[in-house]
C-alpha cells in the first residue's frame, strides 16, 4: 500500500514538471521607476537584488525555482508581489499611488517585512544590511518629499 502511494506521488511529481507557468521575464524598462524618479545607482542595485525578483516584470530564477511544485509557490509570490508594487510599471501609476507606494517601501523596510523571510532563506545576498536599509529609507524620504512638492505645485 505504502509503496503504491509512493509510486503515485512519484508519478505525480514527474507529471507536474511539465506544467509550466509562463516565466516572469521581460527586458522592457520603458516604464521602470528609474524612468520617472531619480534612483541612485547604489539604491538601484539594492532594489534589483533584494526586491525585483517579486516586484518587477523580470525575475532571476534559481535552478530549483523551476522544479515543481516550487515554481508555483514562487510564481504565487511574484503575482502577489507585483499586485502590490511593480517597479517595472511604476511609471504608469498615478501620483497618489506613487506616493503611497514610496511610503510603503519605507515602512516595510523599517519593519523588516521585506524581502520576505521565505526568500532571504535561499537568497542570502538579498538580506539588507543596516547601512542599506538606512540608504533606502533616506532615498524614500527624499523621493516622497520631491514627489509631494511636484504634486502640490501642479494644483
Ligand atoms: C519573495 C518575493 C518578495 C520579495 C523578494 C520582496 N517582496 Fe515585497 N511583497 C511580496 C508579496 C508576496 C507581497 C504581498 C503580500 C504581503 O504584503 O506580504 C509584498 C508586498 C510588498 C509591499 C506592500 C505591502 C505593504 O504592507 O505595504 C511593499 C511596499 C513591498 N512588498 C516592498 C518590497 C521591497 C522594498 C522589497 C525589497 C527590499 C521587497 N518587497 C521584496 C513579495 C516579495
PDB file of C-alpha atoms and ligand atoms in Angstrom:
ATOM      1  CA  UNK A   1       0.000   0.000   0.000  1.00  0.00           C
ATOM      2  CA  UNK A   2       2.656   2.489   1.070  1.00  0.00           C
ATOM      3  CA  UNK A   3       4.718   1.524  -1.927  1.00  0.00           C
ATOM      4  CA  UNK A   4       1.797   2.237  -4.262  1.00  0.00           C
ATOM      5  CA  UNK A   5       1.197   5.602  -2.651  1.00  0.00           C
ATOM      6  CA  UNK A   6       4.862   6.495  -3.015  1.00  0.00           C
ATOM      7  CA  UNK A   7       4.882   5.443  -6.658  1.00  0.00           C
ATOM      8  CA  UNK A   8       1.726   7.509  -7.158  1.00  0.00           C
ATOM      9  CA  UNK A   9       3.362  10.557  -5.634  1.00  0.00           C
ATOM     10  CA  UNK A  10       6.463   9.967  -7.744  1.00  0.00           C
ATOM     11  CA  UNK A  11       4.434   9.783 -10.945  1.00  0.00           C
ATOM     12  CA  UNK A  12       2.545  12.919  -9.968  1.00  0.00           C
ATOM     13  CA  UNK A  13       5.789  14.778  -9.305  1.00  0.00           C
ATOM     14  CA  UNK A  14       7.041  13.836 -12.747  1.00  0.00           C
ATOM     15  CA  UNK A  15       3.804  14.863 -14.443  1.00  0.00           C
ATOM     16  CA  UNK A  16       3.629  18.272 -12.775  1.00  0.00           C
ATOM     17  CA  UNK A  17       7.114  19.097 -14.069  1.00  0.00           C
ATOM     18  CA  UNK A  18       5.509  19.509 -17.488  1.00  0.00           C
ATOM     19  CA  UNK A  19       3.020  22.096 -16.284  1.00  0.00           C
ATOM     20  CA  UNK A  20       4.978  25.324 -16.545  1.00  0.00           C
ATOM     21  CA  UNK A  21       3.712  28.789 -15.804  1.00  0.00           C
ATOM     22  CA  UNK A  22       4.953  31.480 -18.183  1.00  0.00           C
ATOM     23  CA  UNK A  23       8.179  32.849 -16.700  1.00  0.00           C
ATOM     24  CA  UNK A  24       8.190  36.409 -15.370  1.00  0.00           C
ATOM     25  CA  UNK A  25      10.759  37.658 -17.867  1.00  0.00           C
ATOM     26  CA  UNK A  26      10.781  40.950 -19.683  1.00  0.00           C
ATOM     27  CA  UNK A  27      13.563  43.292 -20.671  1.00  0.00           C
ATOM     28  CA  UNK A  28      11.173  46.226 -21.185  1.00  0.00           C
ATOM     29  CA  UNK A  29      12.478  49.023 -18.978  1.00  0.00           C
ATOM     30  CA  UNK A  30      10.397  51.782 -20.547  1.00  0.00           C
ATOM     31  CA  UNK A  31       8.052  52.140 -17.555  1.00  0.00           C
ATOM     32  CA  UNK A  32      10.564  51.351 -14.848  1.00  0.00           C
ATOM     33  CA  UNK A  33      10.598  53.582 -11.774  1.00  0.00           C
ATOM     34  CA  UNK A  34      14.013  54.898 -12.833  1.00  0.00           C
ATOM     35  CA  UNK A  35      12.466  56.484 -15.932  1.00  0.00           C
ATOM     36  CA  UNK A  36      10.479  58.986 -13.837  1.00  0.00           C
ATOM     37  CA  UNK A  37      12.247  59.124 -10.472  1.00  0.00           C
ATOM     38  CA  UNK A  38      15.886  59.551  -9.739  1.00  0.00           C
ATOM     39  CA  UNK A  39      17.136  56.250  -8.342  1.00  0.00           C
ATOM     40  CA  UNK A  40      20.841  56.473  -7.455  1.00  0.00           C
ATOM     41  CA  UNK A  41      22.898  53.547  -8.671  1.00  0.00           C
ATOM     42  CA  UNK A  42      23.516  52.205  -5.168  1.00  0.00           C
ATOM     43  CA  UNK A  43      19.804  52.230  -4.364  1.00  0.00           C
ATOM     44  CA  UNK A  44      19.009  50.686  -7.706  1.00  0.00           C
ATOM     45  CA  UNK A  45      21.465  47.874  -7.029  1.00  0.00           C
ATOM     46  CA  UNK A  46      19.835  47.013  -3.708  1.00  0.00           C
ATOM     47  CA  UNK A  47      16.296  47.162  -5.079  1.00  0.00           C
ATOM     48  CA  UNK A  48      17.276  44.983  -8.002  1.00  0.00           C
ATOM     49  CA  UNK A  49      18.990  42.338  -5.906  1.00  0.00           C
ATOM     50  CA  UNK A  50      16.508  42.321  -2.994  1.00  0.00           C
ATOM     51  CA  UNK A  51      13.117  43.288  -4.417  1.00  0.00           C
ATOM     52  CA  UNK A  52      12.919  42.986  -8.203  1.00  0.00           C
ATOM     53  CA  UNK A  53      12.520  39.199  -8.222  1.00  0.00           C
ATOM     54  CA  UNK A  54       8.981  39.657  -6.857  1.00  0.00           C
ATOM     55  CA  UNK A  55       8.270  43.299  -7.632  1.00  0.00           C
ATOM     56  CA  UNK A  56       9.194  43.667 -11.293  1.00  0.00           C
ATOM     57  CA  UNK A  57       8.475  42.023 -14.637  1.00  0.00           C
ATOM     58  CA  UNK A  58      11.847  40.322 -14.607  1.00  0.00           C
ATOM     59  CA  UNK A  59      12.663  37.519 -12.170  1.00  0.00           C
ATOM     60  CA  UNK A  60      16.033  35.814 -11.948  1.00  0.00           C
ATOM     61  CA  UNK A  61      15.081  32.221 -11.263  1.00  0.00           C
ATOM     62  CA  UNK A  62      17.283  29.803  -9.361  1.00  0.00           C
ATOM     63  CA  UNK A  63      17.519  26.311 -10.811  1.00  0.00           C
ATOM     64  CA  UNK A  64      15.196  24.779  -8.221  1.00  0.00           C
ATOM     65  CA  UNK A  65      12.669  27.544  -8.777  1.00  0.00           C
ATOM     66  CA  UNK A  66      11.948  25.636 -11.946  1.00  0.00           C
ATOM     67  CA  UNK A  67      11.180  22.424 -10.106  1.00  0.00           C
ATOM     68  CA  UNK A  68       7.501  21.899  -9.383  1.00  0.00           C
ATOM     69  CA  UNK A  69       5.783  22.490  -7.039  1.00  0.00           C
ATOM     70  CA  UNK A  70       8.365  25.141  -6.008  1.00  0.00           C
ATOM     71  CA  UNK A  71       7.728  27.049  -9.202  1.00  0.00           C
ATOM     72  CA  UNK A  72       4.027  27.505  -8.429  1.00  0.00           C
ATOM     73  CA  UNK A  73       4.887  28.804  -4.988  1.00  0.00           C
ATOM     74  CA  UNK A  74       7.474  31.223  -6.403  1.00  0.00           C
ATOM     75  CA  UNK A  75       5.053  32.345  -9.112  1.00  0.00           C
ATOM     76  CA  UNK A  76       2.399  32.994  -6.475  1.00  0.00           C
ATOM     77  CA  UNK A  77       4.782  35.294  -4.579  1.00  0.00           C
ATOM     78  CA  UNK A  78       5.599  37.138  -7.787  1.00  0.00           C
ATOM     79  CA  UNK A  79       1.925  37.592  -8.648  1.00  0.00           C
ATOM     80  CA  UNK A  80       1.043  38.849  -5.172  1.00  0.00           C
ATOM     81  CA  UNK A  81       4.168  40.978  -5.010  1.00  0.00           C
ATOM     82  CA  UNK A  82       3.577  42.637  -8.383  1.00  0.00           C
ATOM     83  CA  UNK A  83      -0.018  43.349  -7.470  1.00  0.00           C
ATOM     84  CA  UNK A  84       1.225  45.418  -4.525  1.00  0.00           C
ATOM     85  CA  UNK A  85       4.183  47.041  -6.193  1.00  0.00           C
ATOM     86  CA  UNK A  86       5.719  46.652  -9.632  1.00  0.00           C
ATOM     87  CA  UNK A  87       8.905  48.630 -10.186  1.00  0.00           C
ATOM     88  CA  UNK A  88       8.760  47.808 -13.912  1.00  0.00           C
ATOM     89  CA  UNK A  89       5.400  49.567 -14.190  1.00  0.00           C
ATOM     90  CA  UNK A  90       5.887  52.300 -11.642  1.00  0.00           C
ATOM     91  CA  UNK A  91       5.747  54.994 -14.319  1.00  0.00           C
ATOM     92  CA  UNK A  92       2.140  54.019 -15.083  1.00  0.00           C
ATOM     93  CA  UNK A  93       0.969  54.733 -11.517  1.00  0.00           C
ATOM     94  CA  UNK A  94      -0.807  57.987 -10.841  1.00  0.00           C
ATOM     95  CA  UNK A  95       0.848  60.378  -8.427  1.00  0.00           C
ATOM     96  CA  UNK A  96      -1.226  59.316  -5.405  1.00  0.00           C
ATOM     97  CA  UNK A  97      -0.307  55.700  -5.959  1.00  0.00           C
ATOM     98  CA  UNK A  98       3.352  56.593  -6.463  1.00  0.00           C
ATOM     99  CA  UNK A  99       3.387  58.491  -3.190  1.00  0.00           C
ATOM    100  CA  UNK A 100       1.671  55.676  -1.350  1.00  0.00           C
ATOM    101  CA  UNK A 101       3.993  53.014  -2.725  1.00  0.00           C
ATOM    102  CA  UNK A 102       7.123  55.045  -1.991  1.00  0.00           C
ATOM    103  CA  UNK A 103       5.867  55.495   1.549  1.00  0.00           C
ATOM    104  CA  UNK A 104       5.082  51.749   1.847  1.00  0.00           C
ATOM    105  CA  UNK A 105       8.608  50.844   0.753  1.00  0.00           C
ATOM    106  CA  UNK A 106       9.989  52.824   3.683  1.00  0.00           C
ATOM    107  CA  UNK A 107       7.566  51.146   6.042  1.00  0.00           C
ATOM    108  CA  UNK A 108       8.232  47.557   5.024  1.00  0.00           C
ATOM    109  CA  UNK A 109      11.975  48.194   5.276  1.00  0.00           C
ATOM    110  CA  UNK A 110      11.674  49.898   8.664  1.00  0.00           C
ATOM    111  CA  UNK A 111       9.581  46.992   9.943  1.00  0.00           C
ATOM    112  CA  UNK A 112      11.816  44.317   8.409  1.00  0.00           C
ATOM    113  CA  UNK A 113       8.833  42.919   6.492  1.00  0.00           C
ATOM    114  CA  UNK A 114      10.611  42.811   3.150  1.00  0.00           C
ATOM    115  CA  UNK A 115      12.276  40.987   1.496  1.00  0.00           C
ATOM    116  CA  UNK A 116      10.113  38.042   2.607  1.00  0.00           C
ATOM    117  CA  UNK A 117      11.846  35.685   5.018  1.00  0.00           C
ATOM    118  CA  UNK A 118      10.978  32.704   2.810  1.00  0.00           C
ATOM    119  CA  UNK A 119      13.037  34.419   0.126  1.00  0.00           C
ATOM    120  CA  UNK A 120      16.083  35.533   2.098  1.00  0.00           C
ATOM    121  CA  UNK A 121      16.423  31.987   3.440  1.00  0.00           C
ATOM    122  CA  UNK A 122      17.611  30.973  -0.027  1.00  0.00           C
ATOM    123  CA  UNK A 123      18.838  34.381  -1.218  1.00  0.00           C
ATOM    124  CA  UNK A 124      21.345  35.433   1.426  1.00  0.00           C
ATOM    125  CA  UNK A 125      22.598  38.314  -0.688  1.00  0.00           C
ATOM    126  CA  UNK A 126      19.108  39.846  -0.596  1.00  0.00           C
ATOM    127  CA  UNK A 127      19.304  40.402   3.166  1.00  0.00           C
ATOM    128  CA  UNK A 128      19.603  44.129   3.783  1.00  0.00           C
ATOM    129  CA  UNK A 129      22.391  45.423   5.996  1.00  0.00           C
ATOM    130  CA  UNK A 130      21.620  48.252   8.403  1.00  0.00           C
ATOM    131  CA  UNK A 131      23.518  50.631   6.111  1.00  0.00           C
ATOM    132  CA  UNK A 132      21.489  49.520   3.091  1.00  0.00           C
ATOM    133  CA  UNK A 133      18.229  49.937   4.985  1.00  0.00           C
ATOM    134  CA  UNK A 134      19.237  53.426   6.006  1.00  0.00           C
ATOM    135  CA  UNK A 135      20.189  54.279   2.434  1.00  0.00           C
ATOM    136  CA  UNK A 136      16.834  53.067   1.077  1.00  0.00           C
ATOM    137  CA  UNK A 137      14.851  54.835   3.787  1.00  0.00           C
ATOM    138  CA  UNK A 138      16.726  58.088   3.110  1.00  0.00           C
ATOM    139  CA  UNK A 139      16.036  57.729  -0.582  1.00  0.00           C
ATOM    140  CA  UNK A 140      12.364  57.029   0.183  1.00  0.00           C
ATOM    141  CA  UNK A 141      12.093  60.168   2.323  1.00  0.00           C
ATOM    142  CA  UNK A 142      13.779  62.405  -0.251  1.00  0.00           C
ATOM    143  CA  UNK A 143      11.739  60.946  -3.083  1.00  0.00           C
ATOM    144  CA  UNK A 144       8.490  61.274  -1.177  1.00  0.00           C
ATOM    145  CA  UNK A 145       9.132  64.951  -0.431  1.00  0.00           C
ATOM    146  CA  UNK A 146      10.105  65.648  -4.015  1.00  0.00           C
ATOM    147  CA  UNK A 147       7.063  63.903  -5.495  1.00  0.00           C
ATOM    148  CA  UNK A 148       4.813  65.540  -2.961  1.00  0.00           C
ATOM    149  CA  UNK A 149       6.104  69.021  -3.772  1.00  0.00           C
ATOM    150  CA  UNK A 150       5.698  68.392  -7.506  1.00  0.00           C
ATOM    151  CA  UNK A 151       2.185  67.155  -6.862  1.00  0.00           C
ATOM    152  CA  UNK A 152       1.030  70.212  -4.931  1.00  0.00           C
ATOM    153  CA  UNK A 153       2.733  72.630  -7.332  1.00  0.00           C
ATOM    154  CA  UNK A 154       0.512  71.257 -10.096  1.00  0.00           C
ATOM    155  CA  UNK A 155      -2.706  72.014  -8.257  1.00  0.00           C
TER     156      UNK A 155
HETATM  157  C1  LIG B   1       9.891  36.631  -2.425  1.00  0.00           C
HETATM  158  C2  LIG B   1       9.185  37.705  -3.033  1.00  0.00           C
HETATM  159  C3  LIG B   1       9.342  39.118  -2.490  1.00  0.00           C
HETATM  160  C4  LIG B   1      10.491  39.860  -2.344  1.00  0.00           C
HETATM  161  C5  LIG B   1      11.908  39.432  -2.663  1.00  0.00           C
HETATM  162  C6  LIG B   1      10.086  41.146  -1.876  1.00  0.00           C
HETATM  163  N1  LIG B   1       8.729  41.184  -1.742  1.00  0.00           N
HETATM  164 FE1  LIG B   1       7.593  42.785  -1.204  1.00  0.00          FE
HETATM  165  N2  LIG B   1       5.894  41.639  -1.301  1.00  0.00           N
HETATM  166  C7  LIG B   1       5.847  40.322  -1.682  1.00  0.00           C
HETATM  167  C8  LIG B   1       4.483  39.830  -1.571  1.00  0.00           C
HETATM  168  C9  LIG B   1       4.037  38.411  -1.863  1.00  0.00           C
HETATM  169  C10 LIG B   1       3.698  40.925  -1.111  1.00  0.00           C
HETATM  170  C11 LIG B   1       2.201  40.952  -0.855  1.00  0.00           C
HETATM  171  C12 LIG B   1       1.809  40.220   0.366  1.00  0.00           C
HETATM  172  C13 LIG B   1       2.373  40.823   1.625  1.00  0.00           C
HETATM  173  O1  LIG B   1       2.164  42.029   1.860  1.00  0.00           O
HETATM  174  O2  LIG B   1       3.030  40.087   2.354  1.00  0.00           O
HETATM  175  C14 LIG B   1       4.626  42.046  -0.959  1.00  0.00           C
HETATM  176  C15 LIG B   1       4.251  43.298  -0.538  1.00  0.00           C
HETATM  177  C16 LIG B   1       5.082  44.409  -0.548  1.00  0.00           C
HETATM  178  C17 LIG B   1       4.644  45.771  -0.289  1.00  0.00           C
HETATM  179  C18 LIG B   1       3.247  46.220   0.054  1.00  0.00           C
HETATM  180  C19 LIG B   1       2.850  45.682   1.393  1.00  0.00           C
HETATM  181  C20 LIG B   1       2.588  46.692   2.463  1.00  0.00           C
HETATM  182  O3  LIG B   1       2.421  46.253   3.623  1.00  0.00           O
HETATM  183  O4  LIG B   1       2.523  47.897   2.199  1.00  0.00           O
HETATM  184  C21 LIG B   1       5.754  46.567  -0.389  1.00  0.00           C
HETATM  185  C22 LIG B   1       5.798  48.075  -0.222  1.00  0.00           C
HETATM  186  C23 LIG B   1       6.875  45.689  -0.693  1.00  0.00           C
HETATM  187  N3  LIG B   1       6.429  44.398  -0.777  1.00  0.00           N
HETATM  188  C24 LIG B   1       8.176  46.126  -0.859  1.00  0.00           C
HETATM  189  C25 LIG B   1       9.264  45.295  -1.027  1.00  0.00           C
HETATM  190  C26 LIG B   1      10.643  45.769  -1.052  1.00  0.00           C
HETATM  191  C27 LIG B   1      11.053  47.229  -0.900  1.00  0.00           C
HETATM  192  C28 LIG B   1      11.426  44.669  -1.244  1.00  0.00           C
HETATM  193  C29 LIG B   1      12.918  44.620  -1.270  1.00  0.00           C
HETATM  194  C30 LIG B   1      13.625  45.170  -0.155  1.00  0.00           C
HETATM  195  C31 LIG B   1      10.538  43.519  -1.353  1.00  0.00           C
HETATM  196  N4  LIG B   1       9.247  43.937  -1.207  1.00  0.00           N
HETATM  197  C32 LIG B   1      10.949  42.210  -1.608  1.00  0.00           C
HETATM  198  C33 LIG B   1       6.916  39.563  -2.114  1.00  0.00           C
HETATM  199  C34 LIG B   1       8.237  39.949  -2.099  1.00  0.00           C
END
